[in-house]
Short mmCIF file of C-alpha atoms in Angstrom, two decimals:
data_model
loop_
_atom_site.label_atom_id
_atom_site.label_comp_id
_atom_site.label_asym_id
_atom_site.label_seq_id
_atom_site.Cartn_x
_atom_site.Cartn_y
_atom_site.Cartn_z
CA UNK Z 1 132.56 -68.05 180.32
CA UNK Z 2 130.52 -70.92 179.21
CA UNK Z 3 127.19 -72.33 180.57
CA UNK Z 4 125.86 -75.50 181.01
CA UNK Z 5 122.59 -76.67 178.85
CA UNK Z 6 120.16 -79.55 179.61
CA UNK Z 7 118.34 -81.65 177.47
CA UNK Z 8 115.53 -83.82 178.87
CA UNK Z 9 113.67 -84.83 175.87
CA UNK Z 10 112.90 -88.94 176.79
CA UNK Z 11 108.97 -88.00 178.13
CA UNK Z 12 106.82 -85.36 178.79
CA UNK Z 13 106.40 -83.95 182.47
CA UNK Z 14 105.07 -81.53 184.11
CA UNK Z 15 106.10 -78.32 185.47
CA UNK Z 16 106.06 -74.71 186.89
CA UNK Z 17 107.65 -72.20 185.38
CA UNK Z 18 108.18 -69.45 188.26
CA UNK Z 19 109.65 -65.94 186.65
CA UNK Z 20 111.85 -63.07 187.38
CA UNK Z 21 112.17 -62.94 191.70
CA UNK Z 22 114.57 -59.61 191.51
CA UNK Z 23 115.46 -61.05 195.41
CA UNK Z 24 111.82 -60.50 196.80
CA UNK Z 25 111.02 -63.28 199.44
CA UNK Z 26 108.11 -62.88 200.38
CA UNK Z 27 106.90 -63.22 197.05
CA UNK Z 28 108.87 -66.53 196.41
CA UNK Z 29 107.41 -67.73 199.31
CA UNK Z 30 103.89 -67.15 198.60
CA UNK Z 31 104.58 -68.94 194.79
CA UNK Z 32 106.02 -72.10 196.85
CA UNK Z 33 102.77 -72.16 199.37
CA UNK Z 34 100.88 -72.43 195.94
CA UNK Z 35 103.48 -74.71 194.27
CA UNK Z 36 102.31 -77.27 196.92
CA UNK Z 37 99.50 -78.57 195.49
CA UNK Z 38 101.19 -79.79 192.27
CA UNK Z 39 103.81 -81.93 194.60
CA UNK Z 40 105.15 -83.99 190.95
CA UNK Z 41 105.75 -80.83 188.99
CA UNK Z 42 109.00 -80.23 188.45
CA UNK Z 43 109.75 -76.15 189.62
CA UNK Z 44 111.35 -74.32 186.89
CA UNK Z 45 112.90 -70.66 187.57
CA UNK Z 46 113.50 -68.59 184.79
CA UNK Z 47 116.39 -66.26 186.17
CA UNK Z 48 116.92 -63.05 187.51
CA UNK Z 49 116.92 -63.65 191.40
CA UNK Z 50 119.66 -60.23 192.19
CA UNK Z 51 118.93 -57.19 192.15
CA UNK Z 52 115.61 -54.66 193.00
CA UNK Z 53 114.95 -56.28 196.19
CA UNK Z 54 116.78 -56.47 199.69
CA UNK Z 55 116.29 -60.46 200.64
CA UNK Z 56 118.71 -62.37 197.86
CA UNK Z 57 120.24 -64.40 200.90
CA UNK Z 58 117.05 -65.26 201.61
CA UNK Z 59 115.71 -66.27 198.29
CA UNK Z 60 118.85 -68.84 197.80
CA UNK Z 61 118.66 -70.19 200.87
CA UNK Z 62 115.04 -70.91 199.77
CA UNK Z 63 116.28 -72.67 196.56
CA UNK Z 64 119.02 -74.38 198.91
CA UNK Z 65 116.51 -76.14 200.88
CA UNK Z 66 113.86 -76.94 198.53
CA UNK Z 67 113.04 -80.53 198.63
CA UNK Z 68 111.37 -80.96 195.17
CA UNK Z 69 112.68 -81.55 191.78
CA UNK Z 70 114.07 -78.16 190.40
CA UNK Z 71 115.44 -76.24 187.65
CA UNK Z 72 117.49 -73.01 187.99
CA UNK Z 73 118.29 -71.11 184.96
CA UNK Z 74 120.88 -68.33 184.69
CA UNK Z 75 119.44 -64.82 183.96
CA UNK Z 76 121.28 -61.84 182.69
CA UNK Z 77 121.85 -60.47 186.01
CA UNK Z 78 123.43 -63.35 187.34
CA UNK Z 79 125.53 -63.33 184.68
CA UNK Z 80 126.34 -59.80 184.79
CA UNK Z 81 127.62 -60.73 188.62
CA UNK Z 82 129.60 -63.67 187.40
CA UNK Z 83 131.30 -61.35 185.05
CA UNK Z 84 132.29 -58.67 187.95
CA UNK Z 85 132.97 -61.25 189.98
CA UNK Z 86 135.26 -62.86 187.74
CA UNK Z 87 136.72 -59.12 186.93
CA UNK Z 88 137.18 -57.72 190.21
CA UNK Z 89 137.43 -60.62 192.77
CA UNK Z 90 140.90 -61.54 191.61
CA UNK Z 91 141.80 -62.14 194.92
CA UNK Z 92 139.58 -63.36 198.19
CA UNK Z 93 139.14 -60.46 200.20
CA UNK Z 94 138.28 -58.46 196.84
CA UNK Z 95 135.76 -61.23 196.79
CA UNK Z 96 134.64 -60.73 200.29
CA UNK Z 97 133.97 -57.40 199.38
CA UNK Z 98 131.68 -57.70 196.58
CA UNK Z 99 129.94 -60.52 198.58
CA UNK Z 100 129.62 -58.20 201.02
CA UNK Z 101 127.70 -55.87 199.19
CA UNK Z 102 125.22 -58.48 197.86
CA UNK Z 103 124.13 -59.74 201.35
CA UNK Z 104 125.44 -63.36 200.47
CA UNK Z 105 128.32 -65.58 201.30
CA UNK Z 106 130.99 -67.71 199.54
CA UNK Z 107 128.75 -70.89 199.96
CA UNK Z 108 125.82 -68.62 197.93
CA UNK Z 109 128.42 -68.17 195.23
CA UNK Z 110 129.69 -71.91 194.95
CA UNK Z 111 125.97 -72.99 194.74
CA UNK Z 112 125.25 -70.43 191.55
CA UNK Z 113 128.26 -71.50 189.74
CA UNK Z 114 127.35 -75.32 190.44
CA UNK Z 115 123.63 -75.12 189.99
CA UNK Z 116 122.92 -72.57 186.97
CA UNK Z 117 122.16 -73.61 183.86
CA UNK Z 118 121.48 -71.47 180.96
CA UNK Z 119 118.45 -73.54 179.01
CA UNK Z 120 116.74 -76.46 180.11
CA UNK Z 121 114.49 -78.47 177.49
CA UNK Z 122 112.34 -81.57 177.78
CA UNK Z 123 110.22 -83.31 175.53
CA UNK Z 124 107.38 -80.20 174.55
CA UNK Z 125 109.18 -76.58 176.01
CA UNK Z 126 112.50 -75.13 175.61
CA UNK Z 127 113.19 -72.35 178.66
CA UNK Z 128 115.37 -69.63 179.15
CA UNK Z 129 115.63 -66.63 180.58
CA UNK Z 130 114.84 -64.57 177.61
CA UNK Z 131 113.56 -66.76 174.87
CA UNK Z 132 115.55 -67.35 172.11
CA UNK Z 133 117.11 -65.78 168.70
CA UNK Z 134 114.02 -66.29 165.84
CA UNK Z 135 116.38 -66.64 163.36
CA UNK Z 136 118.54 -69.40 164.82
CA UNK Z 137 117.48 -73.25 165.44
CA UNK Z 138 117.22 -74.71 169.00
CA UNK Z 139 120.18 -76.34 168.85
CA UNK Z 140 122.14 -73.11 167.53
CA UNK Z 141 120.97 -70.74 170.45
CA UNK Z 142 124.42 -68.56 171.58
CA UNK Z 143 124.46 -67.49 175.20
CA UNK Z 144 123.92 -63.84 173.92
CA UNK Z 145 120.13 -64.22 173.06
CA UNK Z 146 119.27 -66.87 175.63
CA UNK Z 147 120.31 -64.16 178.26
CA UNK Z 148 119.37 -61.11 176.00
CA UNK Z 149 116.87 -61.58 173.26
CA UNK Z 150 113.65 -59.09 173.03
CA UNK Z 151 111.86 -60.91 170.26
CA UNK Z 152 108.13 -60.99 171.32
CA UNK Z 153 106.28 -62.65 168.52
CA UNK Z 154 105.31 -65.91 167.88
CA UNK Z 155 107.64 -69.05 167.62
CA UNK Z 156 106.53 -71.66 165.81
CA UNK Z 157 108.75 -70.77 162.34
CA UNK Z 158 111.72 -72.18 164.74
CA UNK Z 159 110.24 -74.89 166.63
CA UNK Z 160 106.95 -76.55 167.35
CA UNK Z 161 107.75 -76.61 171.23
CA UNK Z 162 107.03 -74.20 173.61
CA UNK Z 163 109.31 -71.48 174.26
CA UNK Z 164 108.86 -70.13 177.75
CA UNK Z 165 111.03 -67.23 179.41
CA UNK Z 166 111.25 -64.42 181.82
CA UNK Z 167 113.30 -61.30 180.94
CA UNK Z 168 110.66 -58.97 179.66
CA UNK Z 169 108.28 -57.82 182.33
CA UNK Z 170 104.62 -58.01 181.31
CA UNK Z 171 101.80 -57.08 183.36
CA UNK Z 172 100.21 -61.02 183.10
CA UNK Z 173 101.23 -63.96 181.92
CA UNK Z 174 100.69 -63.97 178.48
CA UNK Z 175 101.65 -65.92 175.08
CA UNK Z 176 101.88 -64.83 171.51
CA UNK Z 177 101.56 -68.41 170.11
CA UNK Z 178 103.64 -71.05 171.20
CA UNK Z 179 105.92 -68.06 172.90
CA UNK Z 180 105.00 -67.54 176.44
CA UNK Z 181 106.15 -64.60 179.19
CA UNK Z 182 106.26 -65.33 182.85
CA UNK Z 183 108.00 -62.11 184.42
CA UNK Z 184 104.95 -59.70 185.61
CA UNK Z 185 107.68 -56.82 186.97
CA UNK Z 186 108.31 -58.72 190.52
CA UNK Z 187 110.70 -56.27 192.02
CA UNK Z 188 109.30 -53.55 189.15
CA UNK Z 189 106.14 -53.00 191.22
CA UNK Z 190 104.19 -55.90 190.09
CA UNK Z 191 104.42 -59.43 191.28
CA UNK Z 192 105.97 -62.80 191.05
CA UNK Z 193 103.78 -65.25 188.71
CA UNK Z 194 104.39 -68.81 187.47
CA UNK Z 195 102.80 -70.83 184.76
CA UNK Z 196 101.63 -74.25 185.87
CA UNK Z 197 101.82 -77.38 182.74
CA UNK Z 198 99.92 -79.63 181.76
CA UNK Z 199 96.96 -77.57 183.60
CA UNK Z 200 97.77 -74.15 182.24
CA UNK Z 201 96.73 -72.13 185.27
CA UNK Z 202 98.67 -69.24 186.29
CA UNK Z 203 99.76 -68.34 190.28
CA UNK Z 204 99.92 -64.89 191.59
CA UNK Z 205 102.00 -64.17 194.49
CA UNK Z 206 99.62 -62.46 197.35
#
């Protein structure tokens, strides 16, 4: 199974990078409020919306309806999914089944396989959901360590950009160099946070 990458490296914008949701609503929601009053950022989530939580129906019809410029990027656990899916929904009511247990429908489905990507990168940050491999270029990246990677050091040996990713649950935002972490444990008993660029300030779901 192969994923889609985008490159958007013509001019710098700006952006929010929202992390790891685990299917909590109410904490989505309370990002959004906030993401409101940076109306020309473009929203960037960093993966990881199954799982932990009870309201994953919710959260995508969230993303569904969001009428603002947006990035979704795969995380491990949706790829995990897409790999049972593809395993054990060989046939549709197999698929109804495991839909079933998720909470979501077929239209849910058809909008993750059209809409996630698996890195997005403009003109100064590269994201994914967990960073990258440090011995491996940008343009070299496998799926593996884009879904997978634990490195937690600084970046700037492999690229001058910013490297920003969920994955790895800290308890704030935080950045070893150019290498910044978004996921504070939303789901994990902390909370949803997102990193707002050019500004640099940080949101806290309430």
């Amino acid at each position: 199974m192969s994923y889609r990458r985008i490159k958007n490296e013509n001019f710098e914008e700006s952006w929010i990078a929202i992390g790891d949701i685990h299917s909590h609503k109410i904490h989505l929601q309370s990002i959004l409020t906030q993401c409101k009053e940076y109306p020309n950022h473009k929203l960037i989530f960093l993966g990881d919306y199954f799982d932990y939580g009870n309201s994953l129906a919710c959260v995508l019809d969230l993303f569904i309806s969001l009428e603002r410029t947006a990035i979704f990027l795969l995380g491990n656990h949706e790829h995990e999914f897409f790999q049972f899916v593809s395993t054990y929904g060989t046939n549709r009511e197999n698929q109804r089944k495991i839909l079933n247990h998720f909470k979501i429908n077929h239209h849910h489905l058809q909008w993750l396989h059209e809409t996630l990507v698996i890195s997005y990168v403009n003109q100064t940050t590269f994201f994914s959901h967990a960073g990258i491999d440090d011995l491996t270029t940008l343009e070299e990246q496998e799926d593996y360590h884009l879904l997978y990677s634990s490195f937690r050091e600084n970046l700037d040996h492999v690229t001058q950009k910013k490297i920003v990713q969920g994955h790895i649950p800290m308890k704030k935002v935080c950045n070893f160099g150019n290498h910044y972490f978004i996921d504070t444990g939303c789901g994990l008993g902390g909370h949803l946070s997102a990193l707002v660029y050019p500004e640099m300030e940080v949101l806290k779901s309430e």
